[in-house]
Structure formats: structure tokens, C-alpha cells
Short mmCIF file of C-alpha atoms and ligand atoms in Angstrom, two decimals:
data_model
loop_
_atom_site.label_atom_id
_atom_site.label_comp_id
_atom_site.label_asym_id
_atom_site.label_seq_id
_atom_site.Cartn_x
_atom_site.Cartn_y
_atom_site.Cartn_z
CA UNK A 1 20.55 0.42 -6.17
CA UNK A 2 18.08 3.04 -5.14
CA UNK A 3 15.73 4.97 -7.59
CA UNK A 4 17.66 8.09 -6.38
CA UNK A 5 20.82 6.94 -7.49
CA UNK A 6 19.53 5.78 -10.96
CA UNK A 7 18.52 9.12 -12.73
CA UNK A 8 17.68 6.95 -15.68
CA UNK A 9 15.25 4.72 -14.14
CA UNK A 10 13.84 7.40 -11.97
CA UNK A 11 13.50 9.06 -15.22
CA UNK A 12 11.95 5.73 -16.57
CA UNK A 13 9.46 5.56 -13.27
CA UNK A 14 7.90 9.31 -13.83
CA UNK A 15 7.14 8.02 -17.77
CA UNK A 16 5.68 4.99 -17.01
CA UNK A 17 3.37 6.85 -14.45
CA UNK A 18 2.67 9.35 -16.54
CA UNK A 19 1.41 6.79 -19.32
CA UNK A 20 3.54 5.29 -21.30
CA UNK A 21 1.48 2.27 -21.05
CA UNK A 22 -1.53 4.01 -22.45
CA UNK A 23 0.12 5.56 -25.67
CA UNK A 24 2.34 2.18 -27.07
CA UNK A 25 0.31 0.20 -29.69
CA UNK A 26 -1.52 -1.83 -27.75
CA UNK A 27 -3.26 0.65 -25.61
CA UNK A 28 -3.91 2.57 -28.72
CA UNK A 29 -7.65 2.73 -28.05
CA UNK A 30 -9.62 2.31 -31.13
CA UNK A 31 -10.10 4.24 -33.95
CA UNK A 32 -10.46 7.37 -32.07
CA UNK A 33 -6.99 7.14 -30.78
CA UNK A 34 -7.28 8.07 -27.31
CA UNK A 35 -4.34 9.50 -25.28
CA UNK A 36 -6.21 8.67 -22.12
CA UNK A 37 -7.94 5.49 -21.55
CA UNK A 38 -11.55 6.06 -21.90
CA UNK A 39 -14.16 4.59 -19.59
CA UNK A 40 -15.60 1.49 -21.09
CA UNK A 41 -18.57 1.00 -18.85
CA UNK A 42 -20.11 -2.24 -20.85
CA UNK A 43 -20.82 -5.08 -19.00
CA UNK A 44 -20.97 -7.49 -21.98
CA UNK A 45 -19.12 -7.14 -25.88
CA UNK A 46 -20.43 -8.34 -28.48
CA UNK A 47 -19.65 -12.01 -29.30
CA UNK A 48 -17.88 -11.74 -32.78
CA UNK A 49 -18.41 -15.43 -34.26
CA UNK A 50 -17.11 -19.15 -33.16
CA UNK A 51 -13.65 -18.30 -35.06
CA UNK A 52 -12.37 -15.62 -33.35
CA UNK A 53 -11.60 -14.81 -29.74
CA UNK A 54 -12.77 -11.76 -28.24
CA UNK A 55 -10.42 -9.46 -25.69
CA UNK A 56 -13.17 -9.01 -23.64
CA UNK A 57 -16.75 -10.82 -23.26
CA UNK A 58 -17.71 -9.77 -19.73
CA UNK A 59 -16.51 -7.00 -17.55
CA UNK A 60 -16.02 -9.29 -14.60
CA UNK A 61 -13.65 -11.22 -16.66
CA UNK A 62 -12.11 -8.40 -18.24
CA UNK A 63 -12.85 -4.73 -19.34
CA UNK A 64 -10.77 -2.70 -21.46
CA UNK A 65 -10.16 0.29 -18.89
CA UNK A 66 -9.20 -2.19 -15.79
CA UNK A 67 -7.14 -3.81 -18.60
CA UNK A 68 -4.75 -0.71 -19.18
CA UNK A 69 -4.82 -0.19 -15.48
CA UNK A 70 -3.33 -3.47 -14.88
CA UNK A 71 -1.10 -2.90 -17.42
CA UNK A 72 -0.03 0.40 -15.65
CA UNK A 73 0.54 -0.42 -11.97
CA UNK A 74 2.08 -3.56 -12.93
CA UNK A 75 4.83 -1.51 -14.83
CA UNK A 76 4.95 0.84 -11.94
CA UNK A 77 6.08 -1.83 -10.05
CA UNK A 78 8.37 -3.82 -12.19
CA UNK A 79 5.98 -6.77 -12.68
CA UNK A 80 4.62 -8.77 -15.31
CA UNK A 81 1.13 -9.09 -14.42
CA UNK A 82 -0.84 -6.53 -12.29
CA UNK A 83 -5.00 -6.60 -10.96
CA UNK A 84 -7.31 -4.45 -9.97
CA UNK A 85 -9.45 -4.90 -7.17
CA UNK A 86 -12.80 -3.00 -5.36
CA UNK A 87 -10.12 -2.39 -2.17
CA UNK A 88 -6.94 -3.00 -0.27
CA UNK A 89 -8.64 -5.59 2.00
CA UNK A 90 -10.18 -7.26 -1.51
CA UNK A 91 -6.33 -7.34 -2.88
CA UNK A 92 -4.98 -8.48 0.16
CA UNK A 93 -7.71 -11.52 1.25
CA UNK A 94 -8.19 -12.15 -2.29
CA UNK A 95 -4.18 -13.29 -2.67
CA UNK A 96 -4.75 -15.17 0.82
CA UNK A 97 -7.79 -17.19 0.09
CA UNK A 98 -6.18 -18.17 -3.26
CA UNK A 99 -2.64 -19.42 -1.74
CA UNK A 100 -3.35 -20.73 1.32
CA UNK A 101 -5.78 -23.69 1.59
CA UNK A 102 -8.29 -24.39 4.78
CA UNK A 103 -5.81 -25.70 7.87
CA UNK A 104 -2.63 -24.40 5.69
CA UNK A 105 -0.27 -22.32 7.30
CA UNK A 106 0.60 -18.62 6.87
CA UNK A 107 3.43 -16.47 8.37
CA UNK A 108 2.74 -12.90 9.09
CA UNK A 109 4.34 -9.87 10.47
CA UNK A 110 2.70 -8.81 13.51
CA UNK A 111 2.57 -5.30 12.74
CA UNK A 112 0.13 -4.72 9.86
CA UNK A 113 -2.90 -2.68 9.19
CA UNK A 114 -5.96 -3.51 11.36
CA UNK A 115 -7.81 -4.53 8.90
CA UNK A 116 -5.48 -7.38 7.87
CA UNK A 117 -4.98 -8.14 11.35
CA UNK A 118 -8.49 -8.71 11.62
CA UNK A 119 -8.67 -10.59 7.94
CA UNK A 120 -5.92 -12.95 9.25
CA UNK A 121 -7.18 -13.56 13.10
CA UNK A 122 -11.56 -14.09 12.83
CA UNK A 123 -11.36 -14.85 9.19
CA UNK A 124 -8.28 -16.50 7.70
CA UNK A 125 -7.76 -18.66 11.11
CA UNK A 126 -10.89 -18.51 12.83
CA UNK A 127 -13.55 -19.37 9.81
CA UNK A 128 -10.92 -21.05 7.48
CA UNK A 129 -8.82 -23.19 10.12
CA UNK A 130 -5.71 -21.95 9.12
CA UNK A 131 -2.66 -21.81 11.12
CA UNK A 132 -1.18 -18.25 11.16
CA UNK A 133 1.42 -17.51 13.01
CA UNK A 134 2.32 -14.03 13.94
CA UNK A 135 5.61 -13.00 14.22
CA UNK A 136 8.35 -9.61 14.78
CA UNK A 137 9.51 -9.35 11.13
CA UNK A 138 11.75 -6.59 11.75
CA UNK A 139 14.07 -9.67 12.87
CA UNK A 140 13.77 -12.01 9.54
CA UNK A 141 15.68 -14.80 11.92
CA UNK A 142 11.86 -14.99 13.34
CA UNK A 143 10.56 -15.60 9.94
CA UNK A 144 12.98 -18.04 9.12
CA UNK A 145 12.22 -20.11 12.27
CA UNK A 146 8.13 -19.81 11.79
CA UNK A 147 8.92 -21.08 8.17
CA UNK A 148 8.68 -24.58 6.92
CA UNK A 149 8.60 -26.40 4.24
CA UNK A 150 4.65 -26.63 4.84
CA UNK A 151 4.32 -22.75 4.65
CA UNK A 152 1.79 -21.64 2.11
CA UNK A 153 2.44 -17.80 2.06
CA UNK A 154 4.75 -15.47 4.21
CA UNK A 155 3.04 -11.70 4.36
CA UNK A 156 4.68 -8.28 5.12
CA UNK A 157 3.34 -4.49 5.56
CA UNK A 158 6.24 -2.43 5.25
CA UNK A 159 6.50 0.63 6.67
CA UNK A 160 3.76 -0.40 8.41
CA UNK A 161 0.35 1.01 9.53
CA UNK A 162 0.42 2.84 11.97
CA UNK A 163 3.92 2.02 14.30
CA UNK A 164 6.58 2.54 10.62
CA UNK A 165 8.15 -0.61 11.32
CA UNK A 166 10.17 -1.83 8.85
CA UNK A 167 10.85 -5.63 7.15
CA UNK A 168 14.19 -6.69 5.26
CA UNK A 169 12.21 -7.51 2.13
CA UNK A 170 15.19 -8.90 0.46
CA UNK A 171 16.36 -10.75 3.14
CA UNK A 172 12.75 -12.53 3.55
CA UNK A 173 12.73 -13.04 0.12
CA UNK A 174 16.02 -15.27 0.46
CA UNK A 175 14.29 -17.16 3.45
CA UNK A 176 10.87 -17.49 1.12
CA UNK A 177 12.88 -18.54 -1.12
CA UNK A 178 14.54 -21.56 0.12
CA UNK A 179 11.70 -23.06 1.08
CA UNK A 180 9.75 -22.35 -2.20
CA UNK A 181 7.38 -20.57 -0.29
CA UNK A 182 5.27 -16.95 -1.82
CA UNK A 183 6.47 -13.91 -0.51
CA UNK A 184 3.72 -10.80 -0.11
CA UNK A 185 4.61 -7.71 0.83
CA UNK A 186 1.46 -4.72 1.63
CA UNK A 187 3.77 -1.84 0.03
CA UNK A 188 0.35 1.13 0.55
CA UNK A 189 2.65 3.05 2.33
CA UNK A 190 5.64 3.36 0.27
CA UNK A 191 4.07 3.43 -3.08
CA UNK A 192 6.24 2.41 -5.65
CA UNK A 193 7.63 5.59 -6.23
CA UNK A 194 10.00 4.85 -3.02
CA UNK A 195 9.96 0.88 -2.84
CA UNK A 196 9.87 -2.22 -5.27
CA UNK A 197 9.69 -5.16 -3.54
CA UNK A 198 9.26 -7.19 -6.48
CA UNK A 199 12.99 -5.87 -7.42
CA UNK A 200 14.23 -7.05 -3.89
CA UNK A 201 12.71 -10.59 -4.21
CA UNK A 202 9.69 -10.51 -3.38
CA UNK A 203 6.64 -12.49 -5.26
CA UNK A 204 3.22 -10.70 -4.70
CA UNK A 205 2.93 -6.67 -4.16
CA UNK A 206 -0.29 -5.88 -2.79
CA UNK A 207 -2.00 -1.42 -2.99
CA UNK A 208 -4.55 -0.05 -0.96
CA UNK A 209 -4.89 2.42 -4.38
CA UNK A 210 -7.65 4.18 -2.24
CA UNK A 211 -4.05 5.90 -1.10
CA UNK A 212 -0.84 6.92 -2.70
CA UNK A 213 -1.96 5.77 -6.18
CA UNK A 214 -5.48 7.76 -6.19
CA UNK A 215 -3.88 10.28 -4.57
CA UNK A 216 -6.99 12.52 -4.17
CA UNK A 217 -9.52 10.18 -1.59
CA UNK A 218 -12.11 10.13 -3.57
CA UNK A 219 -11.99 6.36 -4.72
CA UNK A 220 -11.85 3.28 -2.66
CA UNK A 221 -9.56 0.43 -4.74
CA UNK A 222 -6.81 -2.30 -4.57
CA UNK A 223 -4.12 -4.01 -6.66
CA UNK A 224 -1.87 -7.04 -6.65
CA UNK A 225 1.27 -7.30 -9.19
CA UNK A 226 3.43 -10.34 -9.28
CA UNK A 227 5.70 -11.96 -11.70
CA UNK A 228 4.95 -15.43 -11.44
CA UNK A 229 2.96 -17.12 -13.57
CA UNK A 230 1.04 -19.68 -11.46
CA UNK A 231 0.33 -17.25 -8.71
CA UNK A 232 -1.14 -14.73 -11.24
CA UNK A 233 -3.35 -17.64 -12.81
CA UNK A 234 -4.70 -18.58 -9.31
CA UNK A 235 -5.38 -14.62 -8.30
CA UNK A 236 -6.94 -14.08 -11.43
CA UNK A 237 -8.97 -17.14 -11.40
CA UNK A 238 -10.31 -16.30 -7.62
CA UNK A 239 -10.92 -12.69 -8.69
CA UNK A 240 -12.71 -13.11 -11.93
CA UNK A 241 -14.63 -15.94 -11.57
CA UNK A 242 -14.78 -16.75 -7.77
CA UNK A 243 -15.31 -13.71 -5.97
CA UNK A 244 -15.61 -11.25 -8.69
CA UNK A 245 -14.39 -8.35 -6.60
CA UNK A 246 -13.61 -6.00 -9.60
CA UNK A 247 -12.25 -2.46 -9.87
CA UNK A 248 -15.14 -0.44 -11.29
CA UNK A 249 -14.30 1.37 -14.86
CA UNK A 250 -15.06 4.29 -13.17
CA UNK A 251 -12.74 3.53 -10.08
CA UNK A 252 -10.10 2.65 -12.48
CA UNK A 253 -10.31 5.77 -14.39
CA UNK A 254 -9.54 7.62 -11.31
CA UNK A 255 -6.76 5.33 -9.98
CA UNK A 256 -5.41 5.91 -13.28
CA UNK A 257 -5.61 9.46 -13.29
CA UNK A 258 -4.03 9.62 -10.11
CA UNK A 259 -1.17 7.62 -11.14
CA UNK A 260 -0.20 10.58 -12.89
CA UNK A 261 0.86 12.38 -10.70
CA UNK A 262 2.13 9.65 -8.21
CA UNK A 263 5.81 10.58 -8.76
CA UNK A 264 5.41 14.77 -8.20
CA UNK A 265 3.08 14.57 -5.46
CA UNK A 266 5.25 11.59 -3.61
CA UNK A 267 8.10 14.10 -3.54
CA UNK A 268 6.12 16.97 -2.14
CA UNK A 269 4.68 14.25 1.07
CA UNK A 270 8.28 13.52 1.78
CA UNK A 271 9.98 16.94 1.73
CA UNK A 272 6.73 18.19 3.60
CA UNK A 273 6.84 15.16 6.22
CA UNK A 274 10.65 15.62 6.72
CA UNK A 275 9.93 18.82 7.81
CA UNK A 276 6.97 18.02 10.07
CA UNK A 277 9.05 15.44 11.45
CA UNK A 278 12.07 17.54 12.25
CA UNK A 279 9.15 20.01 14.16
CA UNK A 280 7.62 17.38 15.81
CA UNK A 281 11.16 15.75 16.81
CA UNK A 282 12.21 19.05 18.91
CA UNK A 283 8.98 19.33 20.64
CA UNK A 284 9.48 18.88 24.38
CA UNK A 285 5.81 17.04 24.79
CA UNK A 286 6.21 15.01 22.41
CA UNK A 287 8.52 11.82 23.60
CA UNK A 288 9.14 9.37 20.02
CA UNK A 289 8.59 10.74 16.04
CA UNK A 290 8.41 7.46 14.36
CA UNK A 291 9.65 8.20 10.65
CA UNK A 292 12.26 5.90 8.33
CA UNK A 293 13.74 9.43 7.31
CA UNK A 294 14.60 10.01 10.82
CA UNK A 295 18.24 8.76 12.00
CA UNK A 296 16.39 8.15 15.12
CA UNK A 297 14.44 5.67 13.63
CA UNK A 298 15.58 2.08 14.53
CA UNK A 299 15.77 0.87 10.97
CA UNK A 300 16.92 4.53 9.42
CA UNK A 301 19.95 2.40 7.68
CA UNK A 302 17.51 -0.51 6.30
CA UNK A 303 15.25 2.33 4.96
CA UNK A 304 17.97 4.26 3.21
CA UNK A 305 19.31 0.85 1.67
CA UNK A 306 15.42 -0.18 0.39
CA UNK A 307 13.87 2.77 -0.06
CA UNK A 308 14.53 5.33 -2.23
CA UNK A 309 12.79 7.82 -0.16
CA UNK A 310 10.70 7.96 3.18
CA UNK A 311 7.21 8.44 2.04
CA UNK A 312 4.54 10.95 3.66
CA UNK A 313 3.05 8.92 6.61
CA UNK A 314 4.38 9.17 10.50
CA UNK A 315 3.15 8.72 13.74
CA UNK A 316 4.49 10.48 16.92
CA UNK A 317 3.69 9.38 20.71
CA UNK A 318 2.63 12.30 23.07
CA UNK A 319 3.31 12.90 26.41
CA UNK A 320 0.10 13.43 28.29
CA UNK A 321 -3.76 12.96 28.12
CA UNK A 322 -6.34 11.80 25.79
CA UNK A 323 -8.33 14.88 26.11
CA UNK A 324 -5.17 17.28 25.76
CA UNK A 325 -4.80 14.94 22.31
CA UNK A 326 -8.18 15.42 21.75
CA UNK A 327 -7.90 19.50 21.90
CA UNK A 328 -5.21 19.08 19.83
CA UNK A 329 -6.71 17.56 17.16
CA UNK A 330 -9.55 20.09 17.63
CA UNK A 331 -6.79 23.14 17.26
CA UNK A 332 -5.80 22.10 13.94
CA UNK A 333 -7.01 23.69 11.35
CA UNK A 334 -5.18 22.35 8.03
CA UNK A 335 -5.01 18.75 9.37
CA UNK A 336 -8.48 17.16 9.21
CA UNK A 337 -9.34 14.57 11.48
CA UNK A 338 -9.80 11.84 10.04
CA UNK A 339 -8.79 7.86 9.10
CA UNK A 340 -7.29 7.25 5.69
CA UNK A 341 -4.28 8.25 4.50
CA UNK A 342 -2.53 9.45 1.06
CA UNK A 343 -4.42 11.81 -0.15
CA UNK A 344 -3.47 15.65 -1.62
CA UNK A 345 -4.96 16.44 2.23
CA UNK A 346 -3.26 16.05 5.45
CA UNK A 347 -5.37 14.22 7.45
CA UNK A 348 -4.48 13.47 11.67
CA UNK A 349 -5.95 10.16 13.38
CA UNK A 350 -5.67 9.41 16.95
CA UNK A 351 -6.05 5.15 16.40
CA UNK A 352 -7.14 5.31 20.58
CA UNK A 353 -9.97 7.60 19.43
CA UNK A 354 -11.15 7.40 15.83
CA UNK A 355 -10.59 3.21 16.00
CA UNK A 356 -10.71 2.32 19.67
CA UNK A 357 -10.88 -1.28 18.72
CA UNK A 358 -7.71 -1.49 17.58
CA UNK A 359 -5.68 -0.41 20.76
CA UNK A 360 -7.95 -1.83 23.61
CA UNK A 361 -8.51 -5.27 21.94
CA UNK A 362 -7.06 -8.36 23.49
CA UNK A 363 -6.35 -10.54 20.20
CA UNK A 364 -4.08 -7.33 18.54
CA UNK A 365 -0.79 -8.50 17.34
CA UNK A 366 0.98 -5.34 18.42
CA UNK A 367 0.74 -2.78 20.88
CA UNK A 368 -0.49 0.73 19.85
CA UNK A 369 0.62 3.30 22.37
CA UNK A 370 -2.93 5.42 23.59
CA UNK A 371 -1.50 8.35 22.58
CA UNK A 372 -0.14 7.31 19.47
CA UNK A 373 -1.12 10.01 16.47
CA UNK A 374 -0.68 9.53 13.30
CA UNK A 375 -0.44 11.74 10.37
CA UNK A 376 -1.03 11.20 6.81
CA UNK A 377 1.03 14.30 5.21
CA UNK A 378 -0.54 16.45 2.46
CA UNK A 379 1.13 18.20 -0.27
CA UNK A 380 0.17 21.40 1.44
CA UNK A 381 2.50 24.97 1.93
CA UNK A 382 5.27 22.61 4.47
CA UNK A 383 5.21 26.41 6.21
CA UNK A 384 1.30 26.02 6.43
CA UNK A 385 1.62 22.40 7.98
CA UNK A 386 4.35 23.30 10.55
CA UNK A 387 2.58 26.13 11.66
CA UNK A 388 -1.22 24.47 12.24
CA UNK A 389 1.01 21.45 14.33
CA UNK A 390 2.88 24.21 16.18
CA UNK A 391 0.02 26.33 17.40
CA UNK A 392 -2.30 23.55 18.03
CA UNK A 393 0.26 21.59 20.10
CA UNK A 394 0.33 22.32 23.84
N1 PLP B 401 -3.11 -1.86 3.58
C1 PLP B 401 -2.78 -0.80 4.32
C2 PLP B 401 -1.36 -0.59 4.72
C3 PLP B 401 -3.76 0.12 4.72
O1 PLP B 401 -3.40 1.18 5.46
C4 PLP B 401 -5.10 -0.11 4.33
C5 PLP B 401 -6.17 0.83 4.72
O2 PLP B 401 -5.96 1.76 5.48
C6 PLP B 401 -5.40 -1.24 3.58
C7 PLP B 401 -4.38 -2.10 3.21
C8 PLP B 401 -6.82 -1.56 3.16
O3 PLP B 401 -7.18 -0.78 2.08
P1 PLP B 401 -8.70 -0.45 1.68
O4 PLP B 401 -9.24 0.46 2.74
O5 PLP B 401 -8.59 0.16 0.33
O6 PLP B 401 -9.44 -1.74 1.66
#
């Protein structure tokens, strides 16, 4: 069942985002009776006597606006318990360093996000000792035979940054599953408007929130929602106390501003990328579009059957030279240049020059083509869009 063929829980998913959360009882925010969560910016509450338990006593701990904005992601995604971190990379190493002991043994899909690629090779396995082993996951036989019993945590971008490769979250989640292993999946790039892996099986969802969920880059922030008990108690427990990589009030105000809007603007980046795609398709210099919402796409069939829609990001590989990419990039005049990604803005990068590291570097777990570009899709005119790619374009 996709959220486009459910009107009612589609219905359900543009409530919940819109704040639900915030107006039921609990989030009923004093005695002022706030419809928006205001911005509790105390570090410390006042301790109110030996019989009675505060809510909150420290803001590392816990603080009343991250508190509704755990609440709120973790409904967006279908989960019981949701955090909220200072980043993506703080969500993601923070669920690592909690599940996987020194010299344990993670699985990983070998297409993810730089950043975690470089988490997972100098940190997780070359300061921690342990054993991760990189693997195709668009195949899930190759996760089921780097899985065993030992296996601490299996992790999963999909689509994934920046190739749009896709993983069979629910058929990982059968192969975590028998051997009673955590399942992780990075869903940035869908948001949960158009995925919920937690739905298909999955144990831990992990947000860059600096992206789809802010919406308007102008906050850098992270989230992990799971349903399970223990592994919420252990994140929590590493967060809080441990590392104490928090979600400012502020940050979380934002995140949960953005939220908002999260179902209306992810519409408008997939109608406008569909249409960017279907340009950049027919262009005669241009040799692969890499987009789920192509048919072209490899996986099209697995996207339309775990997906509800294709999201805003897509990369295309160009015939021809880095400096006619580079004039390219220089001709456009909507696009900004630029890394990130989910924003209002459509932004272009060029990963062989804005993050050279990541395609000439011997230890990468994948191959980026040289003159891959990729292109985070704004909710911009689509007419506006197309035109800027067509007259920059050679
Ligand atoms: N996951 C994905 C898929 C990303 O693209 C990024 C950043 O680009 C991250 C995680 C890391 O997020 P942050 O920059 O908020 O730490």
C-alpha cells in the first residue's frame, strides 16, 4: 500500500505534519495555550520537591520544544519514539556508536552519502576496530550473505546520495530479521512524505532535517525514530548523557516549522523534478538521468512499489568536459551552485568539483562518474527551472 493509494492516510500524513501533535492535550503548552510550540530556551527547571518528578530538569536531558519535536517526526514516520539531533552525521554515528560495540561487525550499503562513508571507513573501522563490510544492496542476496548471526547493525541510504540507487527495504528487513539483527535505513532523501521504512520493516529511520524536513536551509539538524524499545533506550542514553549532541530549541523550532509544510512543498519538488528530468532525458549531451520516477531507472518498479512518490533530488551524467560542466554551472541563473540539498531553492553540485574528495579518493565505496551533476530541485516556476537548464546547457 502506497500513501497515494490511501487518500485517508495521506490525508492523515498532511495533519500530522501540519501539527496535530502540537494541539492534543499533551502538547497543550501551559496556561497560555499555545497553538505552536514555543521556544523554551532554559537550560535548567526548577526542581519542584523530593515527591514529585519533573518533565524536564536539564535541556540536555530533555527540553520541552525538542520534546514536541520528537513527538512530531516520530508520528511523521509511523514510530513510537523519535530524537532530535545537532545533524544528520550526529543521528547517523550516534545510532552506530550505540549498536555496534569496538571489533563488532556492521553491514552497509556501499552507496551512501560521503559523509557516512567516511563515518564508517576512518572512524567506525579505523578508530573503533570494527568490521564493516561494504556491500551492493540493490541485490539484498548480498546482504543476506554479509549477514550473520554476529551482525550488530545492517545500514541503508535509500535513494541514495548522489548515484539514486535504490534498497528493497522490506526485503532487508526480512533478512535483518532472521537473524535478529537492527535494520537502519538513511531515508534524507525521500522524506517521509514518499517513504516509511519503519512500515516496510525496518527498525531505525535516520533525517538529515537540515533537508526535506527544514525545508528552507537555514538550520543544520538530525533525527532518528524507531519503534523498539531497547534500541530507543540505548540512543537516548548515548545522546543525552554520553555525547549530548542535542537539537538546539531554536533549531527545533525551525525543523518544526518546516515540517509544516513538508507535505505541499514535497509535491511541488516532484512534479518540478519530473519535469526537469523529462528535459534533461531528451538532451542529446547528456548520456544517463538517474531518477526513481524515470522508467529508465533500473529500479523504476521497486520505487513505484515503496515509494509513494519520487522525491526532488537527481543526478544526470554529461557527455564532455569538466570545464564545459563548469560553464554550465556558471550559465545558470536560478540553480545556485552549491552542496546541500532540500531546500525551497534549487541548488546544482558538480561532486568532481565542489567535493573532489569524494570522486578521486581510493578508499570510496562507489564510483562517482567525473561528470556526474546533481541537482537538488526547488519548488520554483517548473517553466523557470526548465528554461535556466535549457539555455545554460551546451
Ligand atoms: N544523510 C544524507 C543522505 C545526506 O545527504 C546528508 C548530508 O548531505 C547527511 C545524511 C548528513 O546530514 P547533515 O549534513 O545534517 O549532518
Amino acid at each position: 500500500m502506497t500513501r497515494d493509494d490511501d487518500q485517508v492516510n495521506r490525508n492523515r500524513f498532511a495533519t500530522i505534519a501540519v501539527g496535530a501533535a502540537e494541539n492534543t492535550p499533551r502538547f497543550n503548552h501551559g496556561s497560555t495555550n499555545d497553538v505552536v510550540a514555543p521556544i523554551h530556551l532554559s537550560s535548567t527547571f526548577e526542581w519542584s520537591g523530593r515527591d514529585t518528578t519533573n518533565e524536564h530538569e536539564y535541556s540536555r536531558e530533555s527540553n520541552p520544544t525538542r520534546a514536541a519535536l520528537e513527538k512530531q517526526v516520530a508520528r511523521l514516520e509511523g514510530g513510537e519514539h523519535g530524537l532530535a539531533l545537532a545533524s544528520g552525521m550526529a543521528a547517523i554515528s550516534t545510532t552506530m556508536l550505540s549498536l555496534v560495540p569496538p571489533g563488532g561487525h556492521l553491514v552497509s550499503s556501499d552507496s551512501i552519502y560521503g559523509g557516512t562513508e567516511k563515518l564508517l571507513t576512518k572512524l567506525v573501522a579505523g578508530h573503533l576496530g570494527i568490521d564493516v563490510e561494504f556491500v551492493d544492496a540493490r541485490e539484498p542476496e548480498n546482504i543476506a550473505t554479509a549477514v550473520d548471526s554476529d551482525t550488530d547493525l545492517i545500514w541503508a541510504e535509500t535513494p541514495t546520495n548522489p548515484l539514486m540507487r535504490l534498497c528493497d527495504i522490506r526485503s532487508i528487513a526480512d533478512i535483518a530479521n532472521d537473524h535478529g539483527v537492527p535494520f537502519g535505513v538513511d531515508n534524507t532523501f525521500a522524506s517521509p512524505y514518499f517513504q516509511a521504512p519503519l512500515e516496510l520493516g525496518a527498525d531505525i529511520v535516520v533525517h538529515s532535517t537540515t533537508k526535506y524536513l527544514n525545508g528552507h536551509s537555514d538550520s543544520i539538524g538530525g533525527a532518528v525514530i524507531t519503534d523498539d524499545d531497547e534500541i530507543f533506550e540505548k540512543l537516548a542514553f548515548s545522546q543525552r548523557i554520553g555525547l549530548g549532541n542535542v537539537l538546539s530549541p531554536f533549531d527545533c523550532y525551525l525543523v518544526a516549522r518546516g515540517i509544516k509544510t513538508l507535505p505541499a512543498r514535497m509535491k511541488h519538488h516532484q512534479e518540478n523534478t519530473m519535469a526537469v528530468a523529462r528535459l534533461l532525458k531528451g538532451h542529446d549531451r547528456i548520456t544517463r538521468v538517474h531518477y526513481p520516477g524515470l522508467e529508465s531507472h533500473p529500479q523504476h518498479d521497486l520505487a513505484a512499489e515503496q515509494m509513494s512518490g519520487y522525491s526532488g533530488m537527481l543526478s544526470f551524467e554529461f557527455d564532455g568536459s569538466l570545464t564545459e560542466i563548469e560553464a554550465f554551472v556558471e550559465g545558470l541563473t536560478v540553480f545556485t551552485p552549491g552542496t546541500s540539498l532540500g531546500g525551497v531553492e534549487s541548488l546544482v553540485e558538480v561532486p568532481s568539483l565542489m567535493n573532489p574528495d569524494q570522486v578521486n579518493n581510493e578508499s570510496a565505496t562507489t564510483d562517482i562518474p567525473e561528470t556526474l551533476v546533481r541537482l537538488s530541485v526547488g519548488i520554483e516556476d517548473s517553466d523557470d527551472l526548465c528554461e535556466d537548464l535549457r539555455s545554460a546547457l551546451p
